[in-house]
N, CA, C and O atoms as a MOPAC input file, in Angstrom:
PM7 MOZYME 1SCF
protein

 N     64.11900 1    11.88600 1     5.38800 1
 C     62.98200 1    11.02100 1     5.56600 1
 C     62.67800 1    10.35000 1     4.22300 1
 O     62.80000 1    10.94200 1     3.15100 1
 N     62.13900 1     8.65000 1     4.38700 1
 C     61.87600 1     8.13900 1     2.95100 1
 C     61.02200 1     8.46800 1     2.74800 1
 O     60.25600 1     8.80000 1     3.65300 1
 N     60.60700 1     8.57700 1     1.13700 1
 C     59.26000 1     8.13300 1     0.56600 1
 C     58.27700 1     7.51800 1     1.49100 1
 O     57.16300 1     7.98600 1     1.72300 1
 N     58.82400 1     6.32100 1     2.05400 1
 C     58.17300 1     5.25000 1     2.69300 1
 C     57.59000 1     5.73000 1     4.35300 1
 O     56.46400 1     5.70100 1     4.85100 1
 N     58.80100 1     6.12300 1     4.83900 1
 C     58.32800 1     6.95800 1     6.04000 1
 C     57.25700 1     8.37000 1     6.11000 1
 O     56.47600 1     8.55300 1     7.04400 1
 N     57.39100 1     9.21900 1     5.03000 1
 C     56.59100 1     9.78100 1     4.87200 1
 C     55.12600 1     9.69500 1     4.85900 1
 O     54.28000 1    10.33900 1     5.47900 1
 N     55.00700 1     8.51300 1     3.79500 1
 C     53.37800 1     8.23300 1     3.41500 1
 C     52.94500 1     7.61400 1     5.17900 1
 O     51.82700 1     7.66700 1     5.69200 1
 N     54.37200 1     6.99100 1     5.88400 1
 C     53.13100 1     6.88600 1     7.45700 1
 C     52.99800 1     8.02500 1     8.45800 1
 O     52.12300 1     8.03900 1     9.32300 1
 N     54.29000 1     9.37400 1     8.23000 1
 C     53.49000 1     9.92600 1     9.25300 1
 C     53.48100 1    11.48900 1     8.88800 1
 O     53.65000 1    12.41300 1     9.68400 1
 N     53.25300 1    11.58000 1     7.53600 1
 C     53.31000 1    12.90700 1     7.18400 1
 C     51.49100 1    13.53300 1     6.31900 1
 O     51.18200 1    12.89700 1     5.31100 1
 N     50.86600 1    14.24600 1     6.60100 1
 C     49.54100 1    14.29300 1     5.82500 1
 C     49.76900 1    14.30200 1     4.27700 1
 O     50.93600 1    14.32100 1     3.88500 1
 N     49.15600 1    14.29400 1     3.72800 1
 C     49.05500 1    13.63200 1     1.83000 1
 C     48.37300 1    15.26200 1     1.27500 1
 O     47.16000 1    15.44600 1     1.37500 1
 N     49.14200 1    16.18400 1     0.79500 1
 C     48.16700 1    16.96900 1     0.51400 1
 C     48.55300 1    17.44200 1    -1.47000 1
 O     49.67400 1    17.54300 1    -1.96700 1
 N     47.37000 1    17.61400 1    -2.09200 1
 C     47.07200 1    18.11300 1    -3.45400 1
 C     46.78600 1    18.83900 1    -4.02500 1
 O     45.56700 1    18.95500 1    -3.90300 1
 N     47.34800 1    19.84600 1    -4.98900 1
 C     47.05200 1    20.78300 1    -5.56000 1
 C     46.34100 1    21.20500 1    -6.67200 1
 O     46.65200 1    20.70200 1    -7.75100 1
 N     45.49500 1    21.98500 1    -6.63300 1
 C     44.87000 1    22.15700 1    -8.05600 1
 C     45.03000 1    23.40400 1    -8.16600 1
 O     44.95200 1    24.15600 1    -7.19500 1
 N     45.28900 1    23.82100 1    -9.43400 1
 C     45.20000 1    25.30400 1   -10.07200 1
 C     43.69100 1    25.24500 1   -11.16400 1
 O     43.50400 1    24.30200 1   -11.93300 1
 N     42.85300 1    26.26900 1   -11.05300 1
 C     41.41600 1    26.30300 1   -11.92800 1
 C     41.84500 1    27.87600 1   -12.63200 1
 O     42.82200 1    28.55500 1   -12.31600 1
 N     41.12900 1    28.10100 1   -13.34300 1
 C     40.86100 1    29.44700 1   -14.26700 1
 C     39.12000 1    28.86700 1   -14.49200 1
 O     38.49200 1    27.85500 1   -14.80100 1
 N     38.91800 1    30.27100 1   -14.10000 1
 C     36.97100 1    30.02800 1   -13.64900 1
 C     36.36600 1    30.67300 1   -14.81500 1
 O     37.07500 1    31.62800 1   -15.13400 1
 N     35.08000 1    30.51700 1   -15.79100 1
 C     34.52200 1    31.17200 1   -16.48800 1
 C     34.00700 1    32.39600 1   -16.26800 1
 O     32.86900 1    32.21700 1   -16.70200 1
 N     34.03200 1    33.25300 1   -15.98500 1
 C     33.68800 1    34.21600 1   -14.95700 1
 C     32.35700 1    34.42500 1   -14.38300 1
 O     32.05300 1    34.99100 1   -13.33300 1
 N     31.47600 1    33.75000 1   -15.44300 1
 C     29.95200 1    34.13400 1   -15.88900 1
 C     29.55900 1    32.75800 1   -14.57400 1
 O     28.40000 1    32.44200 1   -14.30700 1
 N     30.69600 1    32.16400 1   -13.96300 1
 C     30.52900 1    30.65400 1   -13.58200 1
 C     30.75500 1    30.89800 1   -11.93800 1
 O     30.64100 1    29.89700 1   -11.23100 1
 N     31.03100 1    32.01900 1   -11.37300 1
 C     32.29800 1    32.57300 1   -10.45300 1
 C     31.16500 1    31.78100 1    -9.02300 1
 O     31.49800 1    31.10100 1    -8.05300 1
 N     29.63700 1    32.31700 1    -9.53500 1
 C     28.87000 1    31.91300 1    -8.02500 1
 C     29.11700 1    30.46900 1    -8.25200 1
 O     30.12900 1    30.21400 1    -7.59800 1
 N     28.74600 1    29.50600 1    -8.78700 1
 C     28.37100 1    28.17700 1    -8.94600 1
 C     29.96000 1    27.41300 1    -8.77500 1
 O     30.22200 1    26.26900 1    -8.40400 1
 N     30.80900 1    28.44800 1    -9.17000 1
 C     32.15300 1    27.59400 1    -8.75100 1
 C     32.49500 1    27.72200 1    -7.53300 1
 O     33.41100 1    27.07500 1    -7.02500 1
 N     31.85900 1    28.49400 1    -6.98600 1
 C     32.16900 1    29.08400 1    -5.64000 1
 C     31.44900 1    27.70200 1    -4.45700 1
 O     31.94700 1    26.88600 1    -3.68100 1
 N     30.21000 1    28.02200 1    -4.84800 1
 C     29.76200 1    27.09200 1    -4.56600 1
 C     29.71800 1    25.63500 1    -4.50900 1
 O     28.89500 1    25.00300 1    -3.84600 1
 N     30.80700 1    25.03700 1    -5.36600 1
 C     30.71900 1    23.77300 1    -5.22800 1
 C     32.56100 1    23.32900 1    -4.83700 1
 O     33.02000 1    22.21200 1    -4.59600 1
 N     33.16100 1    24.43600 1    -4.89000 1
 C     34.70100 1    24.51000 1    -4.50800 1
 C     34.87600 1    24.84700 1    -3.32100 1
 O     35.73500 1    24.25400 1    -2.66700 1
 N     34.19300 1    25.76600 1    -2.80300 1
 C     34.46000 1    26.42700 1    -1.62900 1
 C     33.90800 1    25.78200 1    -0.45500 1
 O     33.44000 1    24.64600 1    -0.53800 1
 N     33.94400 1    26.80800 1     1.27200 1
 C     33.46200 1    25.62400 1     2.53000 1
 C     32.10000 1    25.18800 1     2.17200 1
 O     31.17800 1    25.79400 1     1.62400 1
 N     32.18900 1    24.17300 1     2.54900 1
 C     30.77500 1    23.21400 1     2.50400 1
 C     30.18500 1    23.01200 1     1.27900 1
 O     28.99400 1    22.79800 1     1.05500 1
 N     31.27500 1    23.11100 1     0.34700 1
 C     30.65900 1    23.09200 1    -1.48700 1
 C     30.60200 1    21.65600 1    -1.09500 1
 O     30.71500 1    21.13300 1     0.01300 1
 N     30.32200 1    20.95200 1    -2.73000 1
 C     30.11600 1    19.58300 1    -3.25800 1
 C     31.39400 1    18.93800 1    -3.06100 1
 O     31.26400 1    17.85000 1    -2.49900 1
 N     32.50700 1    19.23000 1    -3.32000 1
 C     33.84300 1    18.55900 1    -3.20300 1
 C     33.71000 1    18.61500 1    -2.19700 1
 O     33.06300 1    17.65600 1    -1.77400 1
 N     34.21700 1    19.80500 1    -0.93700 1
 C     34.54900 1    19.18300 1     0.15600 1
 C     33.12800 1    18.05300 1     1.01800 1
 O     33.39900 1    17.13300 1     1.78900 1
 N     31.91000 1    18.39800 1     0.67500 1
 C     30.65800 1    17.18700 1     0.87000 1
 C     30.83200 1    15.82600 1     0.79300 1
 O     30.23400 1    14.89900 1     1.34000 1
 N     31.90900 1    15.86800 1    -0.11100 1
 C     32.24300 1    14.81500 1    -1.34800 1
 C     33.25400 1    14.17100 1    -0.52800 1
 O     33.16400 1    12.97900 1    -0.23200 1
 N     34.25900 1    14.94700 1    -0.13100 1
 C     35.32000 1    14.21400 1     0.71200 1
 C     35.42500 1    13.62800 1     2.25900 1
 O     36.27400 1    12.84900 1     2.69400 1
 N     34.13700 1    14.32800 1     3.07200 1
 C     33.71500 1    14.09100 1     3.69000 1
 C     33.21200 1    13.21500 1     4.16400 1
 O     32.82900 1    13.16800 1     5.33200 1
 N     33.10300 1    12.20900 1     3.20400 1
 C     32.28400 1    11.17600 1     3.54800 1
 C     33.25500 1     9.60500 1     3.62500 1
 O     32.93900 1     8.41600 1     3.62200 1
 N     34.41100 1    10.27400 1     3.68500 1
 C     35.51500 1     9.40200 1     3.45500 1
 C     36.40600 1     9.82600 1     4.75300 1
 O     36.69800 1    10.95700 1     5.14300 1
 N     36.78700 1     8.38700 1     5.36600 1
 C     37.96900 1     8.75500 1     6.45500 1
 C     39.10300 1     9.13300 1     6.37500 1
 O     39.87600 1     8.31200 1     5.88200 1
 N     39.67300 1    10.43800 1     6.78900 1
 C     40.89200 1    10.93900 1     6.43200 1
 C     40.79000 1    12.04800 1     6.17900 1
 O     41.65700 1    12.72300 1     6.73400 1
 N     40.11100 1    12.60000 1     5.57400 1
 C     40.02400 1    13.56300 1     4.89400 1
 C     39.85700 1    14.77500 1     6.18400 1
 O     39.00500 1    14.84300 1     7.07000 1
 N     40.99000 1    15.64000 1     5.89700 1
 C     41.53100 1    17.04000 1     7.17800 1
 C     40.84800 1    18.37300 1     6.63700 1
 O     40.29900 1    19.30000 1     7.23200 1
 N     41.06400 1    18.14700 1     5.40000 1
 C     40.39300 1    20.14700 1     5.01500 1
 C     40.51700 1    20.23600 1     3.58000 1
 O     41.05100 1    19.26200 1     3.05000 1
 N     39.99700 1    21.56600 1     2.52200 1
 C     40.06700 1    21.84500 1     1.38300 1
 C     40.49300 1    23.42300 1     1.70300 1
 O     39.62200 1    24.06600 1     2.29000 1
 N     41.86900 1    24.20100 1     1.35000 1
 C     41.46100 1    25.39900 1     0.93900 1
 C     41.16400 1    25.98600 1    -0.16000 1
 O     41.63600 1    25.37800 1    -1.12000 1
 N     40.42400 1    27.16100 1    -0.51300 1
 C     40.18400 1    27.56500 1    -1.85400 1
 C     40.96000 1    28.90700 1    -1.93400 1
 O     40.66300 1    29.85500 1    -1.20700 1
 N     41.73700 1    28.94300 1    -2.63500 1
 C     42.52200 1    30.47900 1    -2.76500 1
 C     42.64100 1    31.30600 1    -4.02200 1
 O     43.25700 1    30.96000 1    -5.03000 1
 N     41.84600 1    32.67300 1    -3.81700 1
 C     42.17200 1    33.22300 1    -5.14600 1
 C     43.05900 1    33.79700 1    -4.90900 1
 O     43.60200 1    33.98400 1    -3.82000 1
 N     43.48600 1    34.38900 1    -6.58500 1
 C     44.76500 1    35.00200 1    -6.68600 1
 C     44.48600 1    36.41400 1    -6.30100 1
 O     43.28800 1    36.63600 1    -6.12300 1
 N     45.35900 1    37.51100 1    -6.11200 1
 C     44.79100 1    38.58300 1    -5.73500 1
 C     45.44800 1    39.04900 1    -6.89900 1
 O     45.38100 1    40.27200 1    -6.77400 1
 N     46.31000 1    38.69800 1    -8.43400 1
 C     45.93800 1    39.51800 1    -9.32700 1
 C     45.64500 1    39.39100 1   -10.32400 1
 O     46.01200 1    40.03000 1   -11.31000 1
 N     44.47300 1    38.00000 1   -10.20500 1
 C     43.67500 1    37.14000 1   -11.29900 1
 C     42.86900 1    36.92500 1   -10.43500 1
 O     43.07100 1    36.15000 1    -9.50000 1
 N     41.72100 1    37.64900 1   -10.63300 1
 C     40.47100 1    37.26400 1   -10.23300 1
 C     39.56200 1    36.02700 1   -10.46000 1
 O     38.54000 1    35.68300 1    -9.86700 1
 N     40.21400 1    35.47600 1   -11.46000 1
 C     39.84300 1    34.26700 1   -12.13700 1
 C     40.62800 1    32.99400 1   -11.59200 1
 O     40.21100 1    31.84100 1   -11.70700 1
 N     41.73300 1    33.33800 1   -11.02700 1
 C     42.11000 1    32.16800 1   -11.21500 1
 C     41.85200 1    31.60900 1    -9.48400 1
 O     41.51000 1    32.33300 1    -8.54900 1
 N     42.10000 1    30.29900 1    -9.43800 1
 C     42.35000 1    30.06800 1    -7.87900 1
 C     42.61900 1    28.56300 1    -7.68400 1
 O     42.48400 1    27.69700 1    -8.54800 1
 N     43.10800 1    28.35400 1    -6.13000 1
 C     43.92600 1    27.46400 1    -6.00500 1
 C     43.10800 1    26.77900 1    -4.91300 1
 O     42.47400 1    27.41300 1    -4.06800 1
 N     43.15800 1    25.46900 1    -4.97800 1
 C     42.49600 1    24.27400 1    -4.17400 1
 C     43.43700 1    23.11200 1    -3.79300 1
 O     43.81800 1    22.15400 1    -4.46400 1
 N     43.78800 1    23.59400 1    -2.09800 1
 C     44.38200 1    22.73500 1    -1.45500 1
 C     43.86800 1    21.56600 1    -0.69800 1
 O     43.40500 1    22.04200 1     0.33800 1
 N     43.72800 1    20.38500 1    -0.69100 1
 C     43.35800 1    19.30600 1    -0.82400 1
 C     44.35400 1    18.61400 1     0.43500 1
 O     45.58000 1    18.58900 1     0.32300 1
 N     43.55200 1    18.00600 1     1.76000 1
 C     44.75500 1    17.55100 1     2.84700 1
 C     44.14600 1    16.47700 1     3.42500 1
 O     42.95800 1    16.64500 1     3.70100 1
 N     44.64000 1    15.39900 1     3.69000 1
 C     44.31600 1    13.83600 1     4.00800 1
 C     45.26400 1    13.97200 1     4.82100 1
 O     46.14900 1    14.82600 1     4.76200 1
 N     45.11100 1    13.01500 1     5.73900 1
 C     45.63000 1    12.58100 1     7.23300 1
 C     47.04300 1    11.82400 1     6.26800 1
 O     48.19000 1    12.20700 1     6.49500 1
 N     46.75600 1    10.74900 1     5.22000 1
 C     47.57200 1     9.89800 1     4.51400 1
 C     47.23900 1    10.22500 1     3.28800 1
 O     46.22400 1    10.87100 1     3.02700 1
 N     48.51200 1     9.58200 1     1.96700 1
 C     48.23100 1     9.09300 1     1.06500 1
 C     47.42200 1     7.62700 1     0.85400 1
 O     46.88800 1     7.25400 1    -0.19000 1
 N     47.47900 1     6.92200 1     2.09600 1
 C     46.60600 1     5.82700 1     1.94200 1
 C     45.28700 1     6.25900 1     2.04500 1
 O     44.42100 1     5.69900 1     1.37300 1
 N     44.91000 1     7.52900 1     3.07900 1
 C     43.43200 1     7.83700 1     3.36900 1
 C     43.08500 1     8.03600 1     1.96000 1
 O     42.35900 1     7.23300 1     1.37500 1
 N     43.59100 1     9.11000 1     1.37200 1
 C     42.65000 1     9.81000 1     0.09700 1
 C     43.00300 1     8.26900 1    -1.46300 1
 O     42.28900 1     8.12000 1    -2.45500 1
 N     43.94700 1     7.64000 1    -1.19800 1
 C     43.98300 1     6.35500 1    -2.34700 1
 C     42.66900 1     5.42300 1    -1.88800 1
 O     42.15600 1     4.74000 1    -2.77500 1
 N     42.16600 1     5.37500 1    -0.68900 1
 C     41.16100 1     4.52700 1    -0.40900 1
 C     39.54700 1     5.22000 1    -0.58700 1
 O     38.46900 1     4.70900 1    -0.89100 1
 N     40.00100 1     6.77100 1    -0.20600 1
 C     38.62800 1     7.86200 1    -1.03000 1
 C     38.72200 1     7.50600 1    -2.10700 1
 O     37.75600 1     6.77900 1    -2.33600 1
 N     39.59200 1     7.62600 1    -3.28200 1
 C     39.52100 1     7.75400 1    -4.73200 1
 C     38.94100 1     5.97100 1    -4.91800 1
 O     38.09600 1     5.80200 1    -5.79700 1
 N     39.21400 1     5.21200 1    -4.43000 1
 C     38.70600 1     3.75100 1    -4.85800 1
 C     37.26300 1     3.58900 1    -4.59500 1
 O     36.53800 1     2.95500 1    -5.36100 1
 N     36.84000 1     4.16000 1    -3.51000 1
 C     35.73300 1     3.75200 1    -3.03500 1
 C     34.74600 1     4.66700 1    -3.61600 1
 O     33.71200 1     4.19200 1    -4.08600 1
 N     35.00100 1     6.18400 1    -3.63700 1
 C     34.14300 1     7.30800 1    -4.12800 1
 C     34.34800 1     7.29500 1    -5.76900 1
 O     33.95600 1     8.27300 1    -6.40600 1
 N     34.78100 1     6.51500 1    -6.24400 1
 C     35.86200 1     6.87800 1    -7.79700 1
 C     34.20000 1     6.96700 1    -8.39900 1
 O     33.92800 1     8.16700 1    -8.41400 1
 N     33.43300 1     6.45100 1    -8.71600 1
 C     32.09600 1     7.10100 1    -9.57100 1
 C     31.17200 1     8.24000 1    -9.58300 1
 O     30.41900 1     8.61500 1   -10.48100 1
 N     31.50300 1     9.01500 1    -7.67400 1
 C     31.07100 1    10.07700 1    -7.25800 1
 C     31.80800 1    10.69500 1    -7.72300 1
 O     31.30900 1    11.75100 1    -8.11200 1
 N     33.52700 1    10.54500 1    -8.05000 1
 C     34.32100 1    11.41700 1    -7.86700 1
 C     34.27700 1    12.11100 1    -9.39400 1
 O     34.43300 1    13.23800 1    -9.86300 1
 N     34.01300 1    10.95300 1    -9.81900 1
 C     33.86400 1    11.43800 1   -11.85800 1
 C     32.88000 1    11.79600 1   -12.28100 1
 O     32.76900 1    11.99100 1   -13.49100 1
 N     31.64200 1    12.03700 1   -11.24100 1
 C     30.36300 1    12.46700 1   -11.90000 1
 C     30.37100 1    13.96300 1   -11.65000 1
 O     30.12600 1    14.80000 1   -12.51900 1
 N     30.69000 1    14.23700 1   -10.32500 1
 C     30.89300 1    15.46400 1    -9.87000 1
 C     32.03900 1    16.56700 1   -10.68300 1
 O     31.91500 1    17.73400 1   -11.05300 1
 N     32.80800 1    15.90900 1   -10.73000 1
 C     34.35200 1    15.91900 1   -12.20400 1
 C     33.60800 1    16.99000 1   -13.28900 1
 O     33.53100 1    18.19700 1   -13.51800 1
 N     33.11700 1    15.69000 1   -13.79000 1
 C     32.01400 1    16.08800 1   -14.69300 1
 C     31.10200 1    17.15400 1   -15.15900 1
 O     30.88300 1    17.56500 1   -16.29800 1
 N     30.48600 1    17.60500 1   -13.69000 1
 C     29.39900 1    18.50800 1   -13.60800 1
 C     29.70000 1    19.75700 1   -13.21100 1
 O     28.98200 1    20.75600 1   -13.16900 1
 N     31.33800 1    19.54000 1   -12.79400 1
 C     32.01000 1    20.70300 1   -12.53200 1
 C     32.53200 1    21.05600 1   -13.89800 1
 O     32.60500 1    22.28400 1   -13.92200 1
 N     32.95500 1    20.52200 1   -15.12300 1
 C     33.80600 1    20.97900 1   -16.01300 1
 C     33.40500 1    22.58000 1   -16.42000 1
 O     34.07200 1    23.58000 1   -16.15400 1
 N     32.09300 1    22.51700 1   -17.15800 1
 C     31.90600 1    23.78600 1   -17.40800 1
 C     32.13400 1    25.01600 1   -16.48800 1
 O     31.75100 1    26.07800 1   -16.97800 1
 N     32.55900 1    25.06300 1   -15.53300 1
 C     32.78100 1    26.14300 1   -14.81800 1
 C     33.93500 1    26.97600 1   -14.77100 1
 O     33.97900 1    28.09100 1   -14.25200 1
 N     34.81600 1    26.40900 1   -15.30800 1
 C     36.25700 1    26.62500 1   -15.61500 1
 C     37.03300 1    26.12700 1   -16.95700 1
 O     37.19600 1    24.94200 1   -17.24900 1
 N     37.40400 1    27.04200 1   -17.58600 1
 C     38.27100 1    26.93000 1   -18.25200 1
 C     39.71900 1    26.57600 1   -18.52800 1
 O     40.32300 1    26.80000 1   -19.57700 1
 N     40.09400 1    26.10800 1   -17.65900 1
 C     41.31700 1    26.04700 1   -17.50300 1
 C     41.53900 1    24.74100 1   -15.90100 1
 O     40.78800 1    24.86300 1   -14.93400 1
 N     42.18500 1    24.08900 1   -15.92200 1
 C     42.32600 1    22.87500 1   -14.88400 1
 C     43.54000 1    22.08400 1   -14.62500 1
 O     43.64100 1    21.03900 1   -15.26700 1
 N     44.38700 1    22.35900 1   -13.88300 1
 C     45.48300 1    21.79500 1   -13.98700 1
 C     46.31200 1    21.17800 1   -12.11600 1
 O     46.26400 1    21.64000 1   -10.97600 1
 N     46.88600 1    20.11400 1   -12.67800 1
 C     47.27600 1    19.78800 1   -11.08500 1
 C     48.43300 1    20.06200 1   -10.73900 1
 O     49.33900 1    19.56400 1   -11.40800 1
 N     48.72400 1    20.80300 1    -9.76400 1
 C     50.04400 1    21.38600 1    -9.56800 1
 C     50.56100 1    20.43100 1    -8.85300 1
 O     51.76100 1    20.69400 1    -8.93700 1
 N     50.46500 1    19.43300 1    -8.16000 1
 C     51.46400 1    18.10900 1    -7.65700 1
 C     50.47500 1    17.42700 1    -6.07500 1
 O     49.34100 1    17.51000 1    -5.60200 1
 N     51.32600 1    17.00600 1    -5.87400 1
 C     51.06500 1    16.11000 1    -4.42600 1
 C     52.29000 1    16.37500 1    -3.41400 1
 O     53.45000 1    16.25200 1    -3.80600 1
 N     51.98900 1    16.73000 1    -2.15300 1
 C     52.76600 1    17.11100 1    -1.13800 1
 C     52.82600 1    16.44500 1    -0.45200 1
 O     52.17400 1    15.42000 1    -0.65100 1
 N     53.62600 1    16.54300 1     0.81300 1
 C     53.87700 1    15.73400 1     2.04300 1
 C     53.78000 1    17.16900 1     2.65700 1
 O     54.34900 1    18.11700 1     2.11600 1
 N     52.94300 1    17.32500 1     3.95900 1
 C     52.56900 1    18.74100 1     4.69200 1
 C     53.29600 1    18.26700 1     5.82400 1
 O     53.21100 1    17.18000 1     6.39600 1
 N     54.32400 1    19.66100 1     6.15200 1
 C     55.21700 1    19.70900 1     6.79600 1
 C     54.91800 1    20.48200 1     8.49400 1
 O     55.84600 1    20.58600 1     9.29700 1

């Protein structure tokens, strides 16, 4: 399957890896997890299928946020339209984690 065929009929999904402050664990919880601020956040945009939040079971600290759009066009047209929500919230999340990194972009199979 192309590149090209993909982005029309395969979902768009994104990875994040966090390392949490620990002292931070409720408030990250809270704005990562169901019905936190991100997924609130994505919600309000068409496309958007689900967020999971996964900790590690032998890092209590660390955890993983799966990110799933119908398309890569759905969530490129979230990021354009939400892009000032998306960086304020960015933002207000930093202190909660120490550590932030994107583990890639998928095609969900």
């Amino acid at each position: 399957m192309t590149s090209e065929e993909n982005e029309l009929t395969a979902r768009y999904v994104y990875v994040w890896a966090f390392l949490i402050a620990p002292e931070h664990r409720a408030e990250f919880l809270r704005a990562y997890g169901p019905g936190g601020a991100w997924e609130a956040l994505f919600q309000r945009a068409d496309g958007f299928v689900g967020t999971l939040l996964l900790q590690d079971q032998a890092d209590p600290n660390r955890y993983l946020t799966i990110d799933r759009w119908r398309s890569a066009a759905a969530h490129a047209a979230f990021r354009a339209r939400f892009a000032a929500n998306y960086e304020a919230l960015d933002r207000a999340c930093e202190r909660l984690t120490t550590q932030e990194q994107s583990l890639g972009e998928y095609w969900e199979r």
